[in-house]
mmCIF file of C-alpha atoms in Angstrom:
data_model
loop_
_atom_site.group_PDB
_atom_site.id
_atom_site.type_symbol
_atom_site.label_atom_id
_atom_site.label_comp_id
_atom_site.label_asym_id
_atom_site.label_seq_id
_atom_site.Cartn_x
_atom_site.Cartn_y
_atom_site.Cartn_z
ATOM 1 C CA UNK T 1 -64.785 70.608 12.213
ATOM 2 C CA UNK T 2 -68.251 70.048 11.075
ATOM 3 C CA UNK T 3 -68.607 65.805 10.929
ATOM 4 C CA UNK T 4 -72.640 66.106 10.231
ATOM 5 C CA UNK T 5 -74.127 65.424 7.099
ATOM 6 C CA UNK T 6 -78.131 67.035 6.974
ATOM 7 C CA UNK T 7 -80.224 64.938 5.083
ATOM 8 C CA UNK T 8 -81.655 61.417 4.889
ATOM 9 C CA UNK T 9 -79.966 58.446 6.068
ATOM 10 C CA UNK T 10 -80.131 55.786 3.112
ATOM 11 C CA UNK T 11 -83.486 53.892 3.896
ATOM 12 C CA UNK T 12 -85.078 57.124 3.819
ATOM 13 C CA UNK T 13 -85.371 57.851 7.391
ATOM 14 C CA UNK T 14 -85.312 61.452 8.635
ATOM 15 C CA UNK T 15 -82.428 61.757 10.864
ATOM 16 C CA UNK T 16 -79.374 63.970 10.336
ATOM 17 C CA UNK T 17 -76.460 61.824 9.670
ATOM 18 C CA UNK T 18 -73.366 61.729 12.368
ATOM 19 C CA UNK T 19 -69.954 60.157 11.025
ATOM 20 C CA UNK T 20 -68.659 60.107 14.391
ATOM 21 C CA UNK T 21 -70.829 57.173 15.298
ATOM 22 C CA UNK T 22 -69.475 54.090 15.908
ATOM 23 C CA UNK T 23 -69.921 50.667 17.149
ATOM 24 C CA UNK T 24 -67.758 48.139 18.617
ATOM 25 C CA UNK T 25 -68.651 45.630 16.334
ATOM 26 C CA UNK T 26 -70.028 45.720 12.399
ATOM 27 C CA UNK T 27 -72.359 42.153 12.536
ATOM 28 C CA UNK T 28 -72.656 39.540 15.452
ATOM 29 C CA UNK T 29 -73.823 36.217 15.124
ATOM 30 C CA UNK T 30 -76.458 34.836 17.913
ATOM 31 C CA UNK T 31 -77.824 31.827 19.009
ATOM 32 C CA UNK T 32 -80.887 31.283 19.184
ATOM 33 C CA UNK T 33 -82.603 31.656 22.629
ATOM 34 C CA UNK T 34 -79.200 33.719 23.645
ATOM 35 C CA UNK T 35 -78.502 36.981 24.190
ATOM 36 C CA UNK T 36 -76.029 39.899 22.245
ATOM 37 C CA UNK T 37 -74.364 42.748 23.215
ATOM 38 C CA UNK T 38 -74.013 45.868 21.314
ATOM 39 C CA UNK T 39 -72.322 49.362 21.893
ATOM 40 C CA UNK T 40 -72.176 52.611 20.105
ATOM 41 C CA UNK T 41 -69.984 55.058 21.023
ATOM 42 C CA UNK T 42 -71.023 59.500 19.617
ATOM 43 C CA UNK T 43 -69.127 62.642 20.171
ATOM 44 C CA UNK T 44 -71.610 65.525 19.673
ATOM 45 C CA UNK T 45 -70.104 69.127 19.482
ATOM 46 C CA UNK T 46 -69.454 70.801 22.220
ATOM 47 C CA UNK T 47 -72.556 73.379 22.222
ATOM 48 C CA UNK T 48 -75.426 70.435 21.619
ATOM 49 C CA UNK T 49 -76.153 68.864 24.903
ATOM 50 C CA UNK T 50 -77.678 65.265 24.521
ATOM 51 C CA UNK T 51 -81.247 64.664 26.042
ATOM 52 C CA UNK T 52 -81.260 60.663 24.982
ATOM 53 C CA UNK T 53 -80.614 57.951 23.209
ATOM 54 C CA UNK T 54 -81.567 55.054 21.817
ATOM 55 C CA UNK T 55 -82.066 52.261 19.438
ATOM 56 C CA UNK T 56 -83.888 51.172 16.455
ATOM 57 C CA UNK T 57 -84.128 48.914 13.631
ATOM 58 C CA UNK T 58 -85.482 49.872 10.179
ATOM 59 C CA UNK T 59 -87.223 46.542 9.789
ATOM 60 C CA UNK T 60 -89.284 47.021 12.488
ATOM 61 C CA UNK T 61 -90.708 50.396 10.522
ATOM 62 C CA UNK T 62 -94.279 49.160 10.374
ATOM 63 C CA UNK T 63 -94.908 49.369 14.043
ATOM 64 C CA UNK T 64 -93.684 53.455 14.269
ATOM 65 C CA UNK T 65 -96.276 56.125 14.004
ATOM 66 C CA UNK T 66 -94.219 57.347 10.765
ATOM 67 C CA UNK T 67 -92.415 54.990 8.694
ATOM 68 C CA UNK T 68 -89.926 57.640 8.099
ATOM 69 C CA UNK T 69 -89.524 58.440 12.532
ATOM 70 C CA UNK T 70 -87.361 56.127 13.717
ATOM 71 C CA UNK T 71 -88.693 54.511 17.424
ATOM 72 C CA UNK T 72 -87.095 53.320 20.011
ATOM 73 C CA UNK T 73 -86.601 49.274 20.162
ATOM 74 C CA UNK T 74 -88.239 49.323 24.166
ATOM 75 C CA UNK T 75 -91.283 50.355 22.992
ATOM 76 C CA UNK T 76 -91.415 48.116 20.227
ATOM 77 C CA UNK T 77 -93.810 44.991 21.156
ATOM 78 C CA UNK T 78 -91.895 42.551 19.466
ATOM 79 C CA UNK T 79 -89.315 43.232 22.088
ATOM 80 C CA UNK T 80 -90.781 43.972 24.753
ATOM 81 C CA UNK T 81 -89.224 42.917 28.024
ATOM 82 C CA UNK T 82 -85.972 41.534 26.133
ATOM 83 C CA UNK T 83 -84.151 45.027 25.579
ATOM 84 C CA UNK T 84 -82.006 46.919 27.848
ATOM 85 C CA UNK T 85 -79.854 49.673 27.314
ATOM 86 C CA UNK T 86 -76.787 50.727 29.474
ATOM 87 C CA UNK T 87 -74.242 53.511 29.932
ATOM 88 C CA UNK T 88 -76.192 56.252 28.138
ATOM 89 C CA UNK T 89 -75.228 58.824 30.408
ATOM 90 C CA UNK T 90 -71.694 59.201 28.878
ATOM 91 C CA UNK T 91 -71.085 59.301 25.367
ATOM 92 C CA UNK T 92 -71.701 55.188 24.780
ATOM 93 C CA UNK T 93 -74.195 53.313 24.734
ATOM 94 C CA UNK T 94 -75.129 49.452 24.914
ATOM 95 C CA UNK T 95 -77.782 47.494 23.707
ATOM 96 C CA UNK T 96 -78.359 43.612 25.207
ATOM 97 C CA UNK T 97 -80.823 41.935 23.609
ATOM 98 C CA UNK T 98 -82.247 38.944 25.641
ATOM 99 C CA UNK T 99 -83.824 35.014 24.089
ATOM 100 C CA UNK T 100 -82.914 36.008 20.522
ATOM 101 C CA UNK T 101 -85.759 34.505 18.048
ATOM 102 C CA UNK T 102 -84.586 34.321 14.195
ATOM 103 C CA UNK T 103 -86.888 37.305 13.518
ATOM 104 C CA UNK T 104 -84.617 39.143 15.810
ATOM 105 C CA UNK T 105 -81.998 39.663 12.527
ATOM 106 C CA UNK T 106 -81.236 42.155 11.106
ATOM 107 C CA UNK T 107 -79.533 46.192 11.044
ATOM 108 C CA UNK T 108 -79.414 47.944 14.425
ATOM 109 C CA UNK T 109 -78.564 51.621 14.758
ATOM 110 C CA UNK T 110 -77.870 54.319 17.921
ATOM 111 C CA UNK T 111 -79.218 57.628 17.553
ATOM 112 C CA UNK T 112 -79.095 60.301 20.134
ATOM 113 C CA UNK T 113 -81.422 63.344 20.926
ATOM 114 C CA UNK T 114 -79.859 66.726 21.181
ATOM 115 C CA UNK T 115 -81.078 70.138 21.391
ATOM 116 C CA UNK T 116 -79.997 70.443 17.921
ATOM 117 C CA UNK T 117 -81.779 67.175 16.370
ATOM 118 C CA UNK T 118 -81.744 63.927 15.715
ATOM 119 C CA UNK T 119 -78.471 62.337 14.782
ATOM 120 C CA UNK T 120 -77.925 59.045 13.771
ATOM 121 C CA UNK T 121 -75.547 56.659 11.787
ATOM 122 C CA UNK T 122 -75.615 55.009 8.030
ATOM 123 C CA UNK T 123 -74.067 51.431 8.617
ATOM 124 C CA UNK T 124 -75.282 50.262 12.122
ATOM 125 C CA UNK T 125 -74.744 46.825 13.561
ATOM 126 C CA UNK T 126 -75.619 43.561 11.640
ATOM 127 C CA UNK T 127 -77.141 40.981 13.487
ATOM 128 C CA UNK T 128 -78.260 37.605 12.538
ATOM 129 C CA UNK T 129 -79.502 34.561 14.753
ATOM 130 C CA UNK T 130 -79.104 31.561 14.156
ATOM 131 C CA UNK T 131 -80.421 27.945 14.902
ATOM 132 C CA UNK T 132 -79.055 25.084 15.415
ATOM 133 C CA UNK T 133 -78.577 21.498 12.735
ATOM 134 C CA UNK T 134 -77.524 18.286 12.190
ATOM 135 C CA UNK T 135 -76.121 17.358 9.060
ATOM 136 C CA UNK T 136 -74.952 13.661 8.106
ATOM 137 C CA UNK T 137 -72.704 12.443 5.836
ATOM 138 C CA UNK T 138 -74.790 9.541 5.346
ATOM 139 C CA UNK T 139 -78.217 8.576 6.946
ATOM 140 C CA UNK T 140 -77.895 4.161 5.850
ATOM 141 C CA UNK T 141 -74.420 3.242 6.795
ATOM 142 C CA UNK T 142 -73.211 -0.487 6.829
ATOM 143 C CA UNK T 143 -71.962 -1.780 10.354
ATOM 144 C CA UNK T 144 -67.841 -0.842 10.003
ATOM 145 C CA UNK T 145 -67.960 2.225 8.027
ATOM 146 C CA UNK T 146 -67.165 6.049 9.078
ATOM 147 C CA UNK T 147 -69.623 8.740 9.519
ATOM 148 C CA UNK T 148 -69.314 12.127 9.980
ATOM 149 C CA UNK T 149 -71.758 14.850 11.557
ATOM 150 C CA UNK T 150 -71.929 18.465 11.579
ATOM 151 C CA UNK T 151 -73.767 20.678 13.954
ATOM 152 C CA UNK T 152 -74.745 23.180 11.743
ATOM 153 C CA UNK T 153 -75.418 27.114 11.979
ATOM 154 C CA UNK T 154 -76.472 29.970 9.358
ATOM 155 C CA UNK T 155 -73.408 32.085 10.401
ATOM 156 C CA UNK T 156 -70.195 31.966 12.541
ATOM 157 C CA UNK T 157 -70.803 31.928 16.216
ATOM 158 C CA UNK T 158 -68.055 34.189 18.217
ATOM 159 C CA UNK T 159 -65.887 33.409 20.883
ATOM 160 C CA UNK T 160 -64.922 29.922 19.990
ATOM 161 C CA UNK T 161 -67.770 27.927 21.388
ATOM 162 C CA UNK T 162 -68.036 24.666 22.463
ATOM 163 C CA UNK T 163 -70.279 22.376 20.724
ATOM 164 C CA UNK T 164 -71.700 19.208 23.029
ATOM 165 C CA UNK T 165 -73.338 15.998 21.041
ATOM 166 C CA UNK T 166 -76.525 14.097 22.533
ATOM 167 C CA UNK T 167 -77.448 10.469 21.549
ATOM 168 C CA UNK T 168 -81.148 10.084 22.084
ATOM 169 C CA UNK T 169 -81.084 12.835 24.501
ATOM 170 C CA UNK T 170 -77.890 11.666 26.459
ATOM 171 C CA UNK T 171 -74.350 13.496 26.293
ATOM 172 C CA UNK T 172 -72.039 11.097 23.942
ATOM 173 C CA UNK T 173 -69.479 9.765 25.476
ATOM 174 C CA UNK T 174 -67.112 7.924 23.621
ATOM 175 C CA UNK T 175 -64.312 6.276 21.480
ATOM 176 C CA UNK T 176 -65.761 8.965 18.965
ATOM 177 C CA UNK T 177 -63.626 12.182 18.083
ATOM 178 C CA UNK T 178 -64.836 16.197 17.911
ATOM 179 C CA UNK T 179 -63.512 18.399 17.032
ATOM 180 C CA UNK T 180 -64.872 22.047 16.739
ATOM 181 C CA UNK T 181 -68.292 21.563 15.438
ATOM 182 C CA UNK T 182 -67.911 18.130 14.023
ATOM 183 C CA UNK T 183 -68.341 14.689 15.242
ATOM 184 C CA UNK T 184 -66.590 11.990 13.509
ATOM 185 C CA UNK T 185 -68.278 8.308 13.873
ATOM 186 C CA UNK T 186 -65.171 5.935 13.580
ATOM 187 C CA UNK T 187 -65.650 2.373 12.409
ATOM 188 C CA UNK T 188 -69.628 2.187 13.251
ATOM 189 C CA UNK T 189 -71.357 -1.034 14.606
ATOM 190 C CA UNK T 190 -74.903 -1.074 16.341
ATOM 191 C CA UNK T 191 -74.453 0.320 19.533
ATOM 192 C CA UNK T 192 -74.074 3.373 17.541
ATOM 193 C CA UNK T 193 -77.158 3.900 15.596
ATOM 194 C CA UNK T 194 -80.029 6.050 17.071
ATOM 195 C CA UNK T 195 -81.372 9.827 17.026
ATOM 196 C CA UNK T 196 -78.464 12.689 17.322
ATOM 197 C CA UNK T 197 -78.487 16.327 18.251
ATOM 198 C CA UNK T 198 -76.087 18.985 18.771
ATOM 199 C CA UNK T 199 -75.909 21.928 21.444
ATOM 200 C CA UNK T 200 -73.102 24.718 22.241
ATOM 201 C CA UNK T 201 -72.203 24.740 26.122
ATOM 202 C CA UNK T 202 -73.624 27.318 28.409
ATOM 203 C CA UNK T 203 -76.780 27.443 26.297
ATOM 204 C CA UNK T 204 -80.168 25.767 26.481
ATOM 205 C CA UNK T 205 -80.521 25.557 22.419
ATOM 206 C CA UNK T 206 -80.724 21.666 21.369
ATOM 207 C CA UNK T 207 -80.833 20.768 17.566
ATOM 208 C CA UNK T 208 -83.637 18.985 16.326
ATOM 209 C CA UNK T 209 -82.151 14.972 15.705
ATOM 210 C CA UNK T 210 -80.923 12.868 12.828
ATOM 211 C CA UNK T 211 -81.577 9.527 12.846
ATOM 212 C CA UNK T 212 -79.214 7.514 12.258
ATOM 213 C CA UNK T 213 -79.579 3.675 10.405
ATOM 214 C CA UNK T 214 -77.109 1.144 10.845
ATOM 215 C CA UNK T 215 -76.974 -1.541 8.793
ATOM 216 C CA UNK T 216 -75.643 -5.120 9.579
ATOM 217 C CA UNK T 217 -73.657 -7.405 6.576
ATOM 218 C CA UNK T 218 -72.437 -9.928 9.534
ATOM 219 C CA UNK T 219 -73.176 -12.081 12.227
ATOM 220 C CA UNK T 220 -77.014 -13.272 13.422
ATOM 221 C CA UNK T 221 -79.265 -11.245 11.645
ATOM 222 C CA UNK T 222 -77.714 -11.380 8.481
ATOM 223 C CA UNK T 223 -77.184 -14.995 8.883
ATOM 224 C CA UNK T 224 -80.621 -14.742 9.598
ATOM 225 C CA UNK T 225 -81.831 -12.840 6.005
ATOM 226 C CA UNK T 226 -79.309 -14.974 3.879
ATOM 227 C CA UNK T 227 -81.082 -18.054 5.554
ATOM 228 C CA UNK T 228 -84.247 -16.627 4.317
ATOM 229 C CA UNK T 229 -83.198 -15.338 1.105
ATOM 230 C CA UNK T 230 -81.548 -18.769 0.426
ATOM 231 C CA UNK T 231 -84.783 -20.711 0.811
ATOM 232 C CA UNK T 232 -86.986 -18.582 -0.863
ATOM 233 C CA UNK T 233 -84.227 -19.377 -4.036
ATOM 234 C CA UNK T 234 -84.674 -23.019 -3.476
ATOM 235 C CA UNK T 235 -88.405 -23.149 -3.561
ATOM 236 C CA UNK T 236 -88.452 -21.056 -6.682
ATOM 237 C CA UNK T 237 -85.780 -23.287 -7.838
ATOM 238 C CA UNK T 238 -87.540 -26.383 -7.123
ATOM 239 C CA UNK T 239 -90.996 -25.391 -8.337
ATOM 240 C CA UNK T 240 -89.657 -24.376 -11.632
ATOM 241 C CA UNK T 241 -87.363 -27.349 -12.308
ATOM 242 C CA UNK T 242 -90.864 -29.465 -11.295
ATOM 243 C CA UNK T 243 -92.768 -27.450 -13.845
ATOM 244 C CA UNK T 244 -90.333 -28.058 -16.319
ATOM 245 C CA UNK T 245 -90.384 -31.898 -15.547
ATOM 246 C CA UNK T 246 -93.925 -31.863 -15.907
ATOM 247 C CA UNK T 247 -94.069 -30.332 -19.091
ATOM 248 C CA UNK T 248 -91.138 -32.817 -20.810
ATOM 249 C CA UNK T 249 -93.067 -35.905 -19.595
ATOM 250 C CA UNK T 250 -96.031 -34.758 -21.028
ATOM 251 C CA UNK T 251 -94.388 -33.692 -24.525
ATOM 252 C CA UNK T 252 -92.715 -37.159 -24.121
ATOM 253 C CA UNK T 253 -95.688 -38.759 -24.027
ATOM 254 C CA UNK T 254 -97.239 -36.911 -26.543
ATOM 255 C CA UNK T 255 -94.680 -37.877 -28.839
ATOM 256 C CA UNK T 256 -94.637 -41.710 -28.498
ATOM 257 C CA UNK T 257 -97.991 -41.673 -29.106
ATOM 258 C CA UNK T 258 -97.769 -39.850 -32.064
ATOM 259 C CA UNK T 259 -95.569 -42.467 -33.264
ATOM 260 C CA UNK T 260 -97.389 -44.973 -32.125
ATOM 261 C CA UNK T 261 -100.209 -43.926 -34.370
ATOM 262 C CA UNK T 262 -97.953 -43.442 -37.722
ATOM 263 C CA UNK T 263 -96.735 -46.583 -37.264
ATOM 264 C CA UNK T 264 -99.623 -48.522 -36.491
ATOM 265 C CA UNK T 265 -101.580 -46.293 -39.203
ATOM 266 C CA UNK T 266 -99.102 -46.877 -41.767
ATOM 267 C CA UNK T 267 -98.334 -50.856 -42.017
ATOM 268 C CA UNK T 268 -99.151 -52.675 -45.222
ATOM 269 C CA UNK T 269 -102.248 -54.599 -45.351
ATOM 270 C CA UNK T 270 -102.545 -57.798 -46.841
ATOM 271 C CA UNK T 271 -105.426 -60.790 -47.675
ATOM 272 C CA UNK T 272 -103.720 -64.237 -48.835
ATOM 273 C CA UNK T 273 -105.036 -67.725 -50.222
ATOM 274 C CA UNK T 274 -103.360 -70.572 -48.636
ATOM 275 C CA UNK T 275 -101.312 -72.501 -50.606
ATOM 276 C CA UNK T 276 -102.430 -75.252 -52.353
ATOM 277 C CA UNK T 277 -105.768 -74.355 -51.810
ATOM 278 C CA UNK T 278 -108.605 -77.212 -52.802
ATOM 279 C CA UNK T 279 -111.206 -74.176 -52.683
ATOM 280 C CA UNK T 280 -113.105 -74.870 -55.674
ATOM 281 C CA UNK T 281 -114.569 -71.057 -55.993
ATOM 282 C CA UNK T 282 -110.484 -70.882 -57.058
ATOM 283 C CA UNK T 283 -110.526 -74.090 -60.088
ATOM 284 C CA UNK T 284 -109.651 -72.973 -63.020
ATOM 285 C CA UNK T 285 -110.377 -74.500 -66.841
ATOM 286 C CA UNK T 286 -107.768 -74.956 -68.800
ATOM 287 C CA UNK T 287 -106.938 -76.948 -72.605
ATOM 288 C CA UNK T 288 -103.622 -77.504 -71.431
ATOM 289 C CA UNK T 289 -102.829 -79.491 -68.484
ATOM 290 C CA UNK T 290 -99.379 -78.339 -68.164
ATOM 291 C CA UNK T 291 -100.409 -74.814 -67.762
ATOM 292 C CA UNK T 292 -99.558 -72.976 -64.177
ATOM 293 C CA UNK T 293 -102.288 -71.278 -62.415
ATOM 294 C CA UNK T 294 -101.173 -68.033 -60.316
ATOM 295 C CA UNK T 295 -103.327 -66.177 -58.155
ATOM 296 C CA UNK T 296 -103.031 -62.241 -57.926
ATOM 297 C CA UNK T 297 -100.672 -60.897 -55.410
ATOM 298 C CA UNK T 298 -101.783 -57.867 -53.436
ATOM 299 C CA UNK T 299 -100.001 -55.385 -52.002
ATOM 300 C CA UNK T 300 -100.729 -52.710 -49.278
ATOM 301 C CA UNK T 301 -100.515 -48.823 -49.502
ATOM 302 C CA UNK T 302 -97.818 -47.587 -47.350
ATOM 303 C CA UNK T 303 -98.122 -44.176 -45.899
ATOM 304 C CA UNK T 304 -97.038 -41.268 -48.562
ATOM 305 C CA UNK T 305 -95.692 -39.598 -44.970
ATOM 306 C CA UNK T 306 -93.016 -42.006 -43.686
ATOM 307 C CA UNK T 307 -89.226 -41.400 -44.962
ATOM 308 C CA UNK T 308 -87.188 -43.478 -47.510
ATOM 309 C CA UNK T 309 -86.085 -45.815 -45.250
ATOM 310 C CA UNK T 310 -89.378 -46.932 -43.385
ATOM 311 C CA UNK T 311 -90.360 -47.187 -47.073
ATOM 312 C CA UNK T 312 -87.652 -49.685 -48.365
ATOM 313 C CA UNK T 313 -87.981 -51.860 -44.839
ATOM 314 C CA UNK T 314 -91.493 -51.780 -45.997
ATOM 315 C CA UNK T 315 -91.399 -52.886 -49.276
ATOM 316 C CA UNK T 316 -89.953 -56.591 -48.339
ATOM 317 C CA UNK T 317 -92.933 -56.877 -46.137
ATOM 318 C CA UNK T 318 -95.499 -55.856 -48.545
ATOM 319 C CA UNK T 319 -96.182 -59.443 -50.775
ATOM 320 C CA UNK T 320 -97.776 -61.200 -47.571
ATOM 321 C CA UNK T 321 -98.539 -64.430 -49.849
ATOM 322 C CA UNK T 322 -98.645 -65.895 -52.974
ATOM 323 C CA UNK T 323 -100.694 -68.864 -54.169
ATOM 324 C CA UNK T 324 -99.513 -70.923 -56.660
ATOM 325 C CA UNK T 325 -101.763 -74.054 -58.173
ATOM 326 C CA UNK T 326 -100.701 -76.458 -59.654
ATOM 327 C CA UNK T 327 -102.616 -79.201 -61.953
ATOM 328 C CA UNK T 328 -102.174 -82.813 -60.569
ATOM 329 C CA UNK T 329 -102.369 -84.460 -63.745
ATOM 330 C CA UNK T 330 -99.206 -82.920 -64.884
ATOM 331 C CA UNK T 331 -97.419 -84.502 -62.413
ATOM 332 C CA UNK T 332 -95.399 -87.843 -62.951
#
């Protein structure tokens, strides 16, 4: 049974396809700085006898001689000194792939070398590395509240690691729970705030931190900033109910003396001749010496401006005097 395929695999690369390749896993997810394992397993026909075998990775095309050749991984430079291959004198082979950088993912094929050709696979193994991060459910929490944090990766790490939490570079150990990747902050006070990362045992990899704020609503220090707050109110408090007292006394005075002036402006003047005056400049001729001599009565002008009332109290004060003469010789 003929399980070949002559042509081009899909990303154009000249190698004769073989659908007997296979690996023992389809994608693996790696930590950064860690290592993966990979193996292939072929099953040429019995008249090809294999020469080699090796690996490759279509991203890393720009490095070959021929985009279109695949090369093998050890000679790549971008690997050099982290790729070893095992078992690839039976009809397996493994790939370990040591400190994984994040330009490490991507597709990863086996081909093998026979005295017929060059026979490789179309799906390969999927490989992506990942870092590690911190995310918060909150950054500012108030003292007594919950928080939770995640340690966070780009893809699902295998074999059911075990994820370790730092507090400002210190393991945490405490009332807090974890569970799998998580790390839930119960009822938070001050002790707990500070700077925390994340880490999966048996590796070196440490998270970059998240700080976290707590915030206090109790006890001395916010005693402390009510105290404050408090007498900044009362100073504002004061200084604008001293303004304001400023500004009515003046208005107050303002006003009195306003009416001090209408009043004073607008009183009746009057001149008067005392009674029974002898002043001759005042004699009068007369034929008949019963006749009654009046002087003139004179009244002031009151001021158009004041009301009704300030008018009628006015008018009873406006005849000051009145002079009335009288002719002695009418007298008996």
């Amino acid at each position: 049974m003929n399980h070949f395929c002559l042509g081009i695999l899909s990303d154009g690369l000249q190698v004769t396809v073989d659908h007997e390749v296979t690996y023992n896993s389809q994608s693996i997810c790696g930590l950064k700085g860690s290592s993966v394992v990979m193996t292939c397993f072929y099953t040429p026909p019995t008249n090809q006898t294999v020469s080699s075998v090796f690996w490759f990775s279509p991203k890393q095309r720009h490095h070959w001689w021929s985009e279109d050749q695949p090369e093998d991984l050890l000679l790549d430079g971008d690997y050099m000194g982290r790729v070893k291959y095992t078992g690839t004198e039976g009809r397996s082979s493994t790939l370990t792939i040591t400190d994984l950088r994040l330009g490490d993912s991507g597709v990863y094929h086996c081909l093998y070398v026979s005295n017929e050709g060059r026979y490789s696979d179309l799906t390969g193994v999927n490989i992506t590395v990942t870092g590690l991060q911190v995310k918060t459910s909150a950054h500012n929490v108030t003292e007594g509240q919950d928080v939770t944090l995640t340690c966070s990766t780009s893809c699902s790490l295998s074999n059911n690691p075990t994820f370790v939490w730092y507090k400002n570079g210190k393991t945490v150990i405490s009332k807090h729970d974890r569970k799998n990747n998580k790390l839930y902050l119960i009822s938070l006070n001050t002790e707990d705030q500070g700077n925390y990362s994340c880490g999966v045992k048996g590796h070196n990899l440490i998270s970059s931190a998240v700080t976290l704020y707590i915030s206090v609503l109790s006890g001395y220090a916010s005693e402390t900033h009510t105290g404050v707050y408090a007498s900044a109110g009362v100073i504002i408090l004061l200084t604008v109910s001293l303004l304001c007292a400023v500004l009515w006394i003046r208005k107050r005075r303002r006003n009195n003396l306003s009416e001090r002036t209408e009043s004073t402006g607008g009183e009746g003047r009057a001149t008067s001749t005392p009674v029974c005056s002898n002043d001759s400049s005042q004699a009068v001729d007369t034929d008949d010496d019963n006749n009654v001599q009046y002087s003139s009565l004179q009244f002031g002008q009151r001021n158009k401006q004041n009301n009704k009332h300030q008018q009628r109290q006015g008018e009873d004060s406006d005849v000051l005097y009145a002079s009335v003469r009288v002719p002695l010789t009418g007298l008996s």
